Coordinates of C-alpha atoms in Angstrom, one line a residue:
M1 CA -14.7 -2.4 -25.5
M2 CA -16.9 -2.6 -21.9
R3 CA -15.2 -1.9 -18.8
K4 CA -14.5 -4.7 -16.3
R5 CA -16.8 -4.4 -13.2
L6 CA -15.1 -2.0 -10.7
K7 CA -13.3 -4.1 -7.5
I8 CA -13.4 -2.0 -4.6
L9 CA -12.0 -3.1 -1.2
L10 CA -13.1 -1.4 2.2
A11 CA -11.0 -1.8 5.1
G12 CA -11.3 -0.6 8.6
R13 CA -11.7 -1.2 12.5
G14 CA -15.7 -0.4 12.5
Q15 CA -17.9 -3.4 11.4
E16 CA -21.1 -1.5 11.3
E17 CA -19.1 1.5 9.7
L18 CA -18.0 -0.6 6.8
K19 CA -21.4 -2.6 6.3
A20 CA -23.3 0.8 6.0
L21 CA -20.1 1.9 3.2
E22 CA -20.5 -1.5 1.4
A23 CA -24.3 -0.6 0.6
L24 CA -24.0 2.8 -0.2
L25 CA -21.2 1.6 -2.7
C26 CA -23.2 -1.5 -4.3
S27 CA -25.9 1.1 -4.6
Q28 CA -24.3 2.9 -6.9
G29 CA -23.7 0.7 -10.2
D30 CA -21.7 -2.2 -11.4
I31 CA -19.4 -2.5 -8.4
E32 CA -17.7 -5.4 -6.7
V33 CA -16.9 -5.1 -3.3
S34 CA -15.4 -6.5 -0.3
S35 CA -14.6 -5.7 3.0
R36 CA -11.6 -6.1 5.3
L37 CA -12.1 -5.8 9.0
M38 CA -8.6 -5.2 10.3
V39 CA -7.9 -6.9 13.8
N40 CA -5.5 -8.3 15.4
G41 CA -2.8 -5.6 15.4
S42 CA -2.9 -5.4 11.5
V43 CA -1.9 -1.9 10.1
D44 CA -1.7 -2.7 7.1
P45 CA -5.0 -2.7 5.0
L46 CA -3.0 -4.5 1.8
E47 CA -1.7 -7.2 3.8
E48 CA -2.0 -10.7 2.1
V49 CA -4.2 -8.8 -0.8
S50 CA -3.1 -11.1 -3.8
S51 CA -4.7 -9.1 -6.5
L52 CA -4.7 -5.4 -5.7
P53 CA -8.3 -3.8 -6.2
D54 CA -9.2 -1.0 -8.8
A55 CA -9.5 1.2 -5.3
L56 CA -9.5 1.2 -1.5
V57 CA -11.3 3.1 0.5
L58 CA -9.9 3.0 4.1
L59 CA -11.6 4.2 7.5
V60 CA -9.9 5.5 10.0
G61 CA -10.6 6.4 13.6
E62 CA -9.0 8.5 16.1
S63 CA -6.5 6.0 16.8
Q64 CA -4.3 3.8 14.8
W65 CA -4.5 5.9 11.5
E66 CA -1.0 6.9 11.6
A67 CA 0.3 3.0 11.6
E68 CA -2.5 2.5 9.1
L69 CA -1.5 5.3 6.3
T70 CA 2.1 5.1 6.9
A71 CA 1.8 1.0 6.2
L72 CA 0.5 2.6 2.9
C73 CA 3.6 4.9 2.4
E74 CA 5.9 2.7 2.5
R75 CA 4.7 0.7 -0.3
P76 CA 5.6 1.9 -3.9
A77 CA 3.4 4.5 -5.7
S78 CA 2.5 0.9 -8.4
E79 CA 1.8 -1.0 -5.7
R80 CA -0.8 0.8 -4.2
P81 CA -4.5 1.1 -6.2
P82 CA -6.6 4.2 -5.7
L83 CA -7.4 5.7 -2.7
M84 CA -9.7 7.2 -0.6
V85 CA -9.5 8.2 3.2
V86 CA -12.9 8.3 5.7
G87 CA -12.0 9.9 8.7
P88 CA -12.7 12.4 11.5
K89 CA -12.7 16.2 10.9
G90 CA -10.4 18.8 11.7
N91 CA -7.2 16.4 11.6
V92 CA -4.6 18.3 9.7
E93 CA -1.8 15.6 10.1
L94 CA -4.2 12.8 9.2
I95 CA -5.1 14.7 6.1
R96 CA -1.9 15.7 5.0
L97 CA -0.5 11.6 5.3
A98 CA -3.0 10.1 3.8
M99 CA -2.1 12.2 0.7
R100 CA 1.3 11.2 0.9
A101 CA -0.2 7.7 1.3
G102 CA -1.9 8.5 -2.2
A103 CA -5.4 9.5 -1.3
R104 CA -7.5 11.2 -4.0
D105 CA -10.3 12.1 -1.8
F106 CA -10.7 12.6 2.3
F107 CA -14.2 12.7 3.6
S108 CA -15.4 12.7 6.8
P109 CA -19.0 10.8 7.7
P110 CA -21.9 11.1 7.3
I111 CA -21.0 10.6 3.6
D112 CA -23.9 11.5 1.1
D113 CA -24.7 9.7 -2.2
S114 CA -22.7 12.8 -4.3
E115 CA -19.4 12.3 -2.7
I116 CA -19.6 8.1 -4.0
I117 CA -20.7 9.1 -7.1
Q118 CA -17.7 11.6 -8.0
F119 CA -15.3 9.6 -6.5
L120 CA -16.5 6.5 -9.0
H121 CA -16.5 9.1 -11.7
E122 CA -13.4 9.7 -11.4
L123 CA -12.0 6.3 -10.8
T124 CA -13.8 5.0 -13.9
R125 CA -12.8 7.9 -16.0
D126 CA -9.3 7.7 -14.9
R127 CA -9.5 3.5 -15.0
P128 CA -7.3 2.0 -18.3
V129 CA -9.9 0.6 -21.1
E130 CA -6.9 -1.8 -21.0
P131 CA -4.9 -2.0 -18.4
G132 CA -1.2 -2.3 -19.0
R133 CA 1.9 -1.8 -16.9
A134 CA 2.6 1.1 -14.9
A135 CA 5.9 2.9 -15.1
R136 CA 8.5 2.7 -12.7
T137 CA 9.8 6.3 -11.8
T138 CA 12.7 7.6 -10.8
A139 CA 14.1 11.2 -9.5
V140 CA 17.4 12.6 -9.9
I141 CA 18.6 15.6 -7.7
N142 CA 21.5 16.9 -6.7
A143 CA 22.2 17.3 -3.2
K144 CA 24.5 20.7 -4.3
G145 CA 24.2 22.4 -7.6
G146 CA 27.0 21.0 -10.0
S147 CA 27.0 17.6 -8.5
G148 CA 26.3 15.3 -11.6
A149 CA 22.5 14.7 -11.4
S150 CA 21.7 15.7 -15.1
L151 CA 24.8 13.0 -16.3
V152 CA 23.4 10.3 -14.4
A153 CA 20.0 10.9 -15.0
A154 CA 20.9 11.1 -19.3
N155 CA 23.1 8.1 -18.9
L156 CA 20.5 6.1 -16.5
A157 CA 17.1 6.6 -18.8
H158 CA 19.5 5.7 -21.7
R159 CA 20.8 2.9 -20.6
L160 CA 16.8 2.0 -19.8
A161 CA 15.8 2.4 -23.4
H162 CA 19.0 0.3 -24.4
N163 CA 18.1 -2.6 -22.3
G164 CA 14.2 -2.7 -23.8
H165 CA 12.5 -0.8 -21.8
N166 CA 10.1 1.7 -23.2
T167 CA 11.6 4.8 -20.8
V168 CA 11.0 8.6 -20.9
L169 CA 13.4 11.1 -19.6
V170 CA 12.1 14.6 -18.2
D171 CA 14.0 17.7 -18.0
M172 CA 12.4 19.2 -15.0
D173 CA 14.7 22.0 -15.1
I174 CA 12.5 24.4 -17.3
Q175 CA 14.6 27.7 -17.3
F176 CA 18.2 25.7 -17.1
G177 CA 17.8 22.4 -18.4
S178 CA 20.7 21.1 -20.3
L179 CA 19.4 17.5 -21.0
P180 CA 18.9 17.9 -24.9
L181 CA 22.8 19.2 -25.5
Y182 CA 23.2 15.5 -23.9
F183 CA 21.7 14.1 -27.4
N184 CA 22.5 16.8 -29.5
V185 CA 18.6 17.4 -30.0
V186 CA 16.7 20.5 -29.6
P187 CA 13.1 20.4 -28.8
E188 CA 10.4 22.0 -30.8
H189 CA 7.6 22.2 -28.4
G190 CA 8.6 20.5 -25.2
L191 CA 7.6 20.2 -21.8
V192 CA 5.8 23.8 -21.0
R193 CA 3.6 22.9 -24.3
A194 CA 2.8 19.7 -22.8
L195 CA 2.0 21.4 -18.9
E196 CA -0.1 24.0 -20.8
S197 CA -2.2 20.9 -22.6
A198 CA -2.0 18.3 -19.6
D199 CA -5.8 19.0 -19.3
S200 CA -6.2 17.6 -22.5
L201 CA -3.6 15.4 -23.2
D202 CA -3.3 11.6 -24.1
V203 CA -0.8 8.8 -25.3
L204 CA -1.5 9.7 -28.8
A205 CA -1.1 13.6 -28.4
L206 CA 1.9 13.3 -26.2
E207 CA 4.1 12.1 -29.2
A208 CA 3.8 15.9 -30.4
Y209 CA 6.3 17.4 -27.2
L210 CA 8.8 14.0 -26.9
Q211 CA 12.3 14.4 -29.2
R212 CA 13.2 11.0 -29.9
H213 CA 16.7 9.7 -29.9
V214 CA 18.2 6.6 -31.9
S215 CA 18.3 4.5 -29.0
G216 CA 14.5 5.0 -28.7
L217 CA 14.8 7.1 -25.9
A218 CA 12.0 9.7 -25.7
L219 CA 13.1 13.4 -24.0
L220 CA 10.7 15.5 -23.0
A221 CA 12.6 19.1 -22.1
S222 CA 11.5 22.8 -22.2
S223 CA 12.3 24.4 -25.7
P224 CA 14.2 27.5 -26.5
G225 CA 12.7 30.6 -25.9
D226 CA 10.2 29.2 -22.8
N227 CA 9.5 31.7 -20.4
L228 CA 8.2 30.0 -17.3
G229 CA 9.5 29.4 -13.9
L230 CA 8.8 26.2 -12.1
G231 CA 6.9 27.9 -9.7
E232 CA 4.8 29.0 -12.1
V233 CA 3.6 25.5 -13.2
P234 CA 0.3 24.1 -10.7
E235 CA 1.2 21.2 -9.1
S236 CA -1.7 19.6 -11.0
K237 CA -0.4 20.0 -14.4
V238 CA 3.1 18.1 -12.9
E239 CA 0.6 15.4 -11.7
Q240 CA -1.9 15.1 -15.0
L241 CA 1.4 15.1 -17.1
L242 CA 2.8 12.3 -14.8
Q243 CA 0.0 10.5 -15.4
V244 CA 0.3 10.2 -19.3
L245 CA 3.8 9.4 -19.1
G246 CA 3.2 6.9 -16.4
S247 CA 0.8 4.9 -18.9
A248 CA 2.2 5.4 -22.2
N249 CA 5.7 4.0 -20.4
E250 CA 7.7 1.3 -18.6
E251 CA 10.2 3.8 -17.3
V252 CA 10.3 7.5 -16.0
V253 CA 13.6 9.0 -15.5
V254 CA 13.2 12.5 -14.0
D255 CA 16.0 14.9 -13.6
L256 CA 14.5 17.6 -10.7
P257 CA 16.1 20.7 -10.0
R258 CA 17.4 21.6 -6.8
W259 CA 14.3 23.5 -5.8
L260 CA 11.7 22.0 -3.6
N261 CA 8.3 23.4 -4.5
G262 CA 4.5 21.4 -5.2
A263 CA 5.9 20.7 -8.4
T264 CA 9.3 19.2 -7.6
A265 CA 7.6 17.6 -4.3
C266 CA 4.5 15.9 -6.5
V267 CA 7.6 14.3 -8.8
L268 CA 9.1 12.8 -5.3
E269 CA 6.0 11.8 -3.4
R270 CA 5.6 9.7 -6.9
A271 CA 8.6 8.1 -7.3
D272 CA 9.7 4.3 -6.9
N273 CA 13.2 5.4 -6.5
I274 CA 15.0 8.5 -5.3
L275 CA 18.8 9.5 -6.5
I276 CA 20.4 11.9 -4.3
V277 CA 23.6 12.8 -6.2
M278 CA 26.7 14.2 -4.4
Q279 CA 30.4 14.8 -4.5
Q280 CA 32.6 14.2 -1.5
S281 CA 32.5 17.4 0.8
V282 CA 31.8 18.8 3.9
A283 CA 29.3 21.6 2.1
H284 CA 28.0 18.3 0.0
L285 CA 27.6 15.9 2.9
H286 CA 25.5 18.9 5.0
D287 CA 23.2 19.6 2.0
A288 CA 22.6 15.8 1.3
Q289 CA 21.7 15.5 4.8
R290 CA 19.3 18.2 4.8
L291 CA 17.4 17.5 1.5
R292 CA 17.2 13.8 3.1
D293 CA 15.8 15.0 6.1
I294 CA 12.8 17.3 3.9
I295 CA 12.4 14.7 1.9
V296 CA 11.9 11.9 4.8
H297 CA 10.5 14.0 7.5
E298 CA 8.9 16.8 5.5
L299 CA 7.1 14.9 2.8
M300 CA 7.1 11.9 4.8
I301 CA 8.6 9.7 2.0
P302 CA 10.5 6.0 3.3
A303 CA 14.2 6.2 3.7
S304 CA 14.1 2.8 1.5
R305 CA 13.1 4.6 -1.7
I306 CA 15.9 6.9 -1.4
S307 CA 19.6 5.8 -2.8
V308 CA 23.0 8.1 -2.5
V309 CA 25.0 8.4 -5.5
V310 CA 28.6 9.5 -4.8
N311 CA 30.0 11.2 -8.0
R312 CA 33.7 11.6 -8.9
F313 CA 34.3 8.8 -6.0
E314 CA 37.7 8.9 -4.7
K315 CA 38.5 6.2 -2.4
R316 CA 41.3 8.4 -0.3
S317 CA 39.2 11.6 -0.3
D318 CA 39.2 12.7 3.5
I319 CA 35.2 12.3 3.4
G320 CA 34.9 8.4 3.0
L321 CA 32.0 6.4 2.1
G322 CA 32.5 5.9 5.9
A323 CA 31.5 9.2 7.0
I324 CA 28.6 9.4 4.8
G325 CA 27.0 6.2 5.6
D326 CA 27.1 7.4 8.8
A327 CA 25.7 10.7 8.2
L328 CA 23.1 9.2 6.0
P329 CA 21.8 6.5 8.1
G330 CA 19.4 4.1 5.9
L331 CA 20.5 5.5 2.7
T332 CA 21.3 3.1 -0.1
L333 CA 25.4 4.4 -1.3
R334 CA 26.2 4.0 -4.7
T335 CA 29.7 5.4 -6.1
L336 CA 30.5 6.4 -9.6
P337 CA 34.4 6.9 -10.5
N338 CA 36.0 10.0 -11.1
D339 CA 36.2 10.4 -15.3
F340 CA 35.9 14.2 -15.9
K341 CA 37.0 14.1 -19.3
R342 CA 34.8 11.1 -20.5
A343 CA 31.9 13.0 -18.8
S344 CA 32.6 16.2 -20.4
Q345 CA 33.6 15.1 -23.7
S346 CA 30.2 12.7 -23.8
I347 CA 28.2 16.0 -22.8
N348 CA 30.0 18.1 -25.0
M349 CA 29.9 15.9 -27.9
G350 CA 26.1 15.0 -27.4
S351 CA 26.8 11.4 -27.1
P352 CA 26.0 8.9 -24.1
L353 CA 28.8 6.9 -22.7
R354 CA 27.5 3.8 -23.5
D355 CA 27.9 5.2 -27.1
L356 CA 31.3 6.7 -26.7
A357 CA 33.3 5.0 -24.1
P358 CA 31.5 1.4 -23.6
K359 CA 34.0 0.1 -21.9
A360 CA 35.2 3.0 -19.1
P361 CA 34.7 2.2 -15.5
L362 CA 32.0 5.4 -15.2
T363 CA 29.9 3.6 -18.1
R364 CA 29.8 0.2 -16.2
Q365 CA 29.1 1.8 -12.8
L366 CA 26.1 3.7 -14.5
K367 CA 25.0 0.0 -16.4
A368 CA 25.1 -1.5 -13.0
L369 CA 22.9 1.5 -11.6
A370 CA 20.7 0.7 -14.3
E371 CA 20.5 -2.8 -13.4
A372 CA 19.9 -2.4 -9.5
L373 CA 16.9 -0.4 -10.8
E374 CA 15.8 -2.9 -12.9
A375 CA 15.5 -5.6 -10.2
P376 CA 12.2 -5.3 -9.1
S377 CA 9.3 -5.8 -11.6
P378 CA 6.8 -3.3 -11.6
S379 CA 3.3 -3.7 -11.0
A380 CA 0.5 -4.0 -13.5
E381 CA -1.8 -1.4 -11.6
P382 CA -1.7 1.9 -13.2
V383 CA -0.1 5.2 -11.4
R384 CA -2.3 7.1 -9.6
K385 CA -2.4 10.9 -9.3
R386 CA -2.9 12.9 -6.0
S387 CA -6.0 14.7 -5.7
F388 CA -6.9 18.1 -4.2
L389 CA -6.1 17.8 -1.3
G390 CA -2.2 19.2 -1.5
W391 CA -3.8 22.6 -2.2
A392 CA -6.1 22.4 0.6
L393 CA -3.6 22.0 3.0
P394 CA -0.9 25.0 4.6
A395 CA 1.5 25.2 2.5
R396 CA 5.3 23.6 2.7
H397 CA 8.3 26.0 3.8

């Protein structure tokens, strides 16, 4: 089947620069190029764009680049096309923000033909022949160890699968992941093997690494005996794996270990929803604040994508919702009731709460959480991957 013409949108504030780049792109093949001159205070390159292009090329100058890239960052990952940024050399903060916005490449003028050819080649290679719906990605992470993120991730994914969504649940804790226990399965060729094969992995090959639950939920987790630390996993491998998972599913739920490095950061950066799971104590609240600050200020992810799930919630606790809301302003708060007995029974039996106790308050609240995530419809645009930019910048500390 032949691919349609690539549609590329150019956006910037320099009319002559836009014309020159448009001519260069049009000379490279069967490409449909449109240009948008950003004037009159406009900062969002995709403002009023009814149909997303196959790629966005953003030309930025010495000023206003922060507002333009921030506008892109604030869009859900599923509502941003693959991005190439053209801007001045030597500005590390500009490059870092471009990376957060999903930029595959960053070039400085003058741009030569070989750079454009490489970008178009990668874009054509990664573009699906028959575009499908991109997966919505939800990352679940503990504010403090033992808060219940795995319970939330497992039952949330199970509920999404039951609701008819093609769903995969990923346990990113390679050494101590426990999600297979929640479904009474034992992975044979799991996450580590999938990461090792990420360079050549496609939708068909992916099935060999998944465990299927009777609900239809797919689970990707480490196999017994895997001896690999998450710090040993190249970020690029995680990116490639997420790309395939996103093209094969409607919902991707990732249970993240409480250790932020390049691999976990790239999951958070791609996520449409981030759930921070905590309990009602000063220590949990302190760690939730620190985690929020890292996600928002260091990874530069909009707070609008973050929700706090207060697990084992008690109305009479000294740390009430008011105190949590004051300490974590701007974040959506959700609660799960304290039902330690049923939660433990669910894990011990390897049976999700919907199957074990469908009418329990905890199960109903998890259902409400799934419905809240289902409310916004995922875009039909494919999920993008990040480029080498993450390795070109100073390491996070």
